[in-house]
PDB file of C-alpha atoms in Angstrom:
ATOM      1  CA  MET A   1      -9.334  28.623 -24.666  1.00  0.00           C
ATOM      2  CA  SER A   2      -7.534  26.898 -21.843  1.00  0.00           C
ATOM      3  CA  THR A   3      -5.606  23.870 -22.512  1.00  0.00           C
ATOM      4  CA  THR A   4      -5.609  22.856 -18.803  1.00  0.00           C
ATOM      5  CA  ASP A   5      -7.967  19.920 -18.019  1.00  0.00           C
ATOM      6  CA  PRO A   6     -10.031  21.109 -14.750  1.00  0.00           C
ATOM      7  CA  ARG A   7     -10.211  17.233 -13.675  1.00  0.00           C
ATOM      8  CA  PHE A   8      -6.420  17.433 -13.044  1.00  0.00           C
ATOM      9  CA  ASP A   9      -6.201  20.939 -11.390  1.00  0.00           C
ATOM     10  CA  GLY A  10      -4.862  20.849  -7.687  1.00  0.00           C
ATOM     11  CA  ALA A  11      -3.187  18.180  -5.701  1.00  0.00           C
ATOM     12  CA  GLY A  12      -2.532  15.006  -7.767  1.00  0.00           C
ATOM     13  CA  PRO A  13      -3.338  11.490  -6.640  1.00  0.00           C
ATOM     14  CA  GLU A  14      -0.009  10.743  -5.018  1.00  0.00           C
ATOM     15  CA  ALA A  15      -0.381  14.053  -2.961  1.00  0.00           C
ATOM     16  CA  ARG A  16      -3.872  13.314  -1.923  1.00  0.00           C
ATOM     17  CA  TRP A  17      -2.768   9.746  -0.940  1.00  0.00           C
ATOM     18  CA  THR A  18      -0.017  11.058   1.060  1.00  0.00           C
ATOM     19  CA  ASP A  19      -2.275  13.487   2.944  1.00  0.00           C
ATOM     20  CA  LEU A  20      -4.454  10.532   3.892  1.00  0.00           C
ATOM     21  CA  LEU A  21      -1.525   8.588   4.951  1.00  0.00           C
ATOM     22  CA  GLU A  22      -0.334  11.429   7.084  1.00  0.00           C
ATOM     23  CA  SER A  23      -3.725  11.386   8.936  1.00  0.00           C
ATOM     24  CA  GLY A  24      -3.441   7.705   9.538  1.00  0.00           C
ATOM     25  CA  VAL A  25      -5.464   6.519   6.742  1.00  0.00           C
ATOM     26  CA  PHE A  26      -4.179   3.741   4.201  1.00  0.00           C
ATOM     27  CA  ALA A  27      -6.330   4.364   1.074  1.00  0.00           C
ATOM     28  CA  ILE A  28      -6.155   2.598  -2.388  1.00  0.00           C
ATOM     29  CA  GLN A  29      -7.970   3.882  -5.499  1.00  0.00           C
ATOM     30  CA  THR A  30     -11.314   2.290  -6.567  1.00  0.00           C
ATOM     31  CA  CYS A  31     -12.917   3.222  -9.868  1.00  0.00           C
ATOM     32  CA  GLY A  32     -16.359   4.189  -9.829  1.00  0.00           C
ATOM     33  CA  ALA A  33     -16.918   3.078 -13.409  1.00  0.00           C
ATOM     34  CA  CYS A  34     -15.604  -0.356 -13.206  1.00  0.00           C
ATOM     35  CA  ASN A  35     -15.028  -0.982  -9.632  1.00  0.00           C
ATOM     36  CA  ALA A  36     -11.318  -1.961 -10.077  1.00  0.00           C
ATOM     37  CA  SER A  37      -8.840  -1.296  -7.315  1.00  0.00           C
ATOM     38  CA  GLN A  38      -5.287  -0.085  -8.042  1.00  0.00           C
ATOM     39  CA  PHE A  39      -2.225   1.035  -6.245  1.00  0.00           C
ATOM     40  CA  PRO A  40      -0.064   3.055  -6.410  1.00  0.00           C
ATOM     41  CA  PRO A  41      -2.502   6.129  -7.043  1.00  0.00           C
ATOM     42  CA  VAL A  42      -2.527   7.490 -10.509  1.00  0.00           C
ATOM     43  CA  ALA A  43      -4.612   9.976 -12.378  1.00  0.00           C
ATOM     44  CA  THR A  44      -6.803   7.341 -14.483  1.00  0.00           C
ATOM     45  CA  CYS A  45      -8.161   3.951 -13.987  1.00  0.00           C
ATOM     46  CA  GLN A  46      -5.639   1.375 -15.174  1.00  0.00           C
ATOM     47  CA  ALA A  47      -8.480  -1.078 -15.981  1.00  0.00           C
ATOM     48  CA  CYS A  48     -10.907   1.039 -17.956  1.00  0.00           C
ATOM     49  CA  GLY A  49      -9.206   4.651 -18.355  1.00  0.00           C
ATOM     50  CA  ALA A  50     -11.978   6.479 -16.415  1.00  0.00           C
ATOM     51  CA  PRO A  51     -10.387   9.669 -14.712  1.00  0.00           C
ATOM     52  CA  GLU A  52      -9.956  10.259 -11.130  1.00  0.00           C
ATOM     53  CA  PRO A  53     -10.532   6.784  -9.354  1.00  0.00           C
ATOM     54  CA  ALA A  54     -11.691   7.540  -5.747  1.00  0.00           C
ATOM     55  CA  LEU A  55      -9.161   7.083  -2.846  1.00  0.00           C
ATOM     56  CA  VAL A  56     -10.979   4.778  -0.293  1.00  0.00           C
ATOM     57  CA  PRO A  57      -9.637   3.260   2.883  1.00  0.00           C
ATOM     58  CA  ALA A  58      -8.164  -0.137   2.212  1.00  0.00           C
ATOM     59  CA  SER A  59      -9.807  -2.947   4.144  1.00  0.00           C
ATOM     60  CA  GLY A  60      -6.475  -3.907   5.596  1.00  0.00           C
ATOM     61  CA  PRO A  61      -6.028  -7.622   5.163  1.00  0.00           C
ATOM     62  CA  GLY A  62      -3.850  -9.189   2.668  1.00  0.00           C
ATOM     63  CA  THR A  63      -1.540 -12.089   1.771  1.00  0.00           C
ATOM     64  CA  VAL A  64       2.472 -12.348   1.535  1.00  0.00           C
ATOM     65  CA  TYR A  65       2.678 -12.606  -2.217  1.00  0.00           C
ATOM     66  CA  ALA A  66       6.645 -12.535  -2.281  1.00  0.00           C
ATOM     67  CA  THR A  67       9.280 -12.021   0.384  1.00  0.00           C
ATOM     68  CA  THR A  68      12.936 -11.672   0.757  1.00  0.00           C
ATOM     69  CA  THR A  69      15.422 -11.216   3.560  1.00  0.00           C
ATOM     70  CA  VAL A  70      17.695  -8.199   2.997  1.00  0.00           C
ATOM     71  CA  ARG A  71      20.929  -8.550   5.255  1.00  0.00           C
ATOM     72  CA  ALA A  72      22.803  -5.445   6.307  1.00  0.00           C
ATOM     73  CA  ARG A  73      25.450  -4.600   8.879  1.00  0.00           C
ATOM     74  CA  ASP A  74      22.743  -3.660  11.335  1.00  0.00           C
ATOM     75  CA  GLY A  75      20.820  -6.770  11.020  1.00  0.00           C
ATOM     76  CA  ALA A  76      18.254  -8.513   8.618  1.00  0.00           C
ATOM     77  CA  TYR A  77      15.026  -7.008   7.554  1.00  0.00           C
ATOM     78  CA  ASP A  78      12.050  -8.179   5.424  1.00  0.00           C
ATOM     79  CA  VAL A  79      11.011  -6.681   2.260  1.00  0.00           C
ATOM     80  CA  SER A  80       7.502  -8.138   0.898  1.00  0.00           C
ATOM     81  CA  ILE A  81       5.156  -7.762  -1.669  1.00  0.00           C
ATOM     82  CA  ILE A  82       1.672  -7.910  -0.368  1.00  0.00           C
ATOM     83  CA  GLU A  83      -1.476  -8.759  -2.272  1.00  0.00           C
ATOM     84  CA  LEU A  84      -4.325  -6.834  -0.768  1.00  0.00           C
ATOM     85  CA  ASP A  85      -7.734  -8.487  -0.300  1.00  0.00           C
ATOM     86  CA  GLU A  86      -8.767  -5.782  -2.831  1.00  0.00           C
ATOM     87  CA  GLY A  87      -6.435  -7.094  -5.550  1.00  0.00           C
ATOM     88  CA  PRO A  88      -3.390  -4.504  -5.795  1.00  0.00           C
ATOM     89  CA  ARG A  89      -0.145  -5.442  -4.686  1.00  0.00           C
ATOM     90  CA  ILE A  90       2.106  -3.189  -2.409  1.00  0.00           C
ATOM     91  CA  MET A  91       5.839  -3.511  -1.585  1.00  0.00           C
ATOM     92  CA  SER A  92       6.333  -2.983   2.344  1.00  0.00           C
ATOM     93  CA  ARG A  93       7.389  -5.126   5.237  1.00  0.00           C
ATOM     94  CA  VAL A  94       6.102  -7.495   7.847  1.00  0.00           C
ATOM     95  CA  GLU A  95       6.796  -6.352  11.289  1.00  0.00           C
ATOM     96  CA  GLY A  96       6.595  -8.165  14.795  1.00  0.00           C
ATOM     97  CA  VAL A  97       8.425 -11.117  13.659  1.00  0.00           C
ATOM     98  CA  SER A  98      12.024 -12.118  12.283  1.00  0.00           C
ATOM     99  CA  ALA A  99      12.497 -11.584   8.593  1.00  0.00           C
ATOM    100  CA  GLU A 100      13.126 -15.423   8.361  1.00  0.00           C
ATOM    101  CA  GLU A 101       9.631 -15.954   9.763  1.00  0.00           C
ATOM    102  CA  VAL A 102       7.775 -14.336   6.944  1.00  0.00           C
ATOM    103  CA  GLN A 103       6.317 -16.782   4.697  1.00  0.00           C
ATOM    104  CA  ILE A 104       4.759 -16.645   1.120  1.00  0.00           C
ATOM    105  CA  GLY A 105       0.934 -17.125   1.718  1.00  0.00           C
ATOM    106  CA  GLN A 106       0.936 -15.894   5.202  1.00  0.00           C
ATOM    107  CA  ARG A 107      -2.035 -13.618   6.049  1.00  0.00           C
ATOM    108  CA  VAL A 108      -1.154 -10.166   7.137  1.00  0.00           C
ATOM    109  CA  THR A 109      -3.049  -6.796   8.049  1.00  0.00           C
ATOM    110  CA  ALA A 110      -2.033  -3.344   7.135  1.00  0.00           C
ATOM    111  CA  ARG A 111      -1.436  -0.397   9.485  1.00  0.00           C
ATOM    112  CA  VAL A 112       0.153   3.073   9.119  1.00  0.00           C
ATOM    113  CA  ASP A 113       3.247   3.553  11.100  1.00  0.00           C
ATOM    114  CA  THR A 114       3.663   7.222  11.946  1.00  0.00           C
ATOM    115  CA  GLY A 115       6.839   6.699  14.206  1.00  0.00           C
ATOM    116  CA  GLY A 116       9.392   7.951  11.494  1.00  0.00           C
ATOM    117  CA  GLU A 117      10.065  10.983   9.551  1.00  0.00           C
ATOM    118  CA  THR A 118       7.380  10.073   7.096  1.00  0.00           C
ATOM    119  CA  PRO A 119       4.312   7.671   7.555  1.00  0.00           C
ATOM    120  CA  VAL A 120       4.553   4.305   5.848  1.00  0.00           C
ATOM    121  CA  VAL A 121       2.181   1.290   5.395  1.00  0.00           C
ATOM    122  CA  VAL A 122       3.346  -1.777   7.139  1.00  0.00           C
ATOM    123  CA  PHE A 123       1.970  -5.173   7.974  1.00  0.00           C
ATOM    124  CA  ASP A 124       1.588  -7.438  10.915  1.00  0.00           C
ATOM    125  CA  ARG A 125       0.746 -11.108  10.883  1.00  0.00           C
ATOM    126  CA  ALA A 126      -2.975 -11.381  10.840  1.00  0.00           C
ATOM    127  CA  GLU A 127      -2.889 -13.694  13.993  1.00  0.00           C
ATOM    128  CA  GLU A 128      -1.005 -10.949  15.751  1.00  0.00           C
ATOM    129  CA  ARG A 129      -3.559  -8.183  15.685  1.00  0.00           C
ATOM    130  CA  ALA A 130      -6.218  -7.868  18.129  1.00  0.00           C
TER     131      ALA A 130
END
């Protein structure tokens, strides 16, 4: 008798999420049993414990929940926690404005930045996006 649970064979939730991100898709997990959304991706629903919540494309909009300006030798940059409209929060940055312009409560929209070594989810002010 095998002790391996077949539901957890193959790539894990983070690897599947990374594969989607590399293809330009920002996804979050949504549970088919209770409809809860969560981030980061994990093997079971954090609300009800159901296995394998589905990775679905995030709608994109969110609100700056918290923000700080990090000052470094090469300049200042923003680090923010964004509360997605689906509910989960993600640490990222708001681009296209100075770090000092990012405000709690500001509406933002997610996009995948593939310009670096690895793709990352970043946000733009909602009014900046067409």
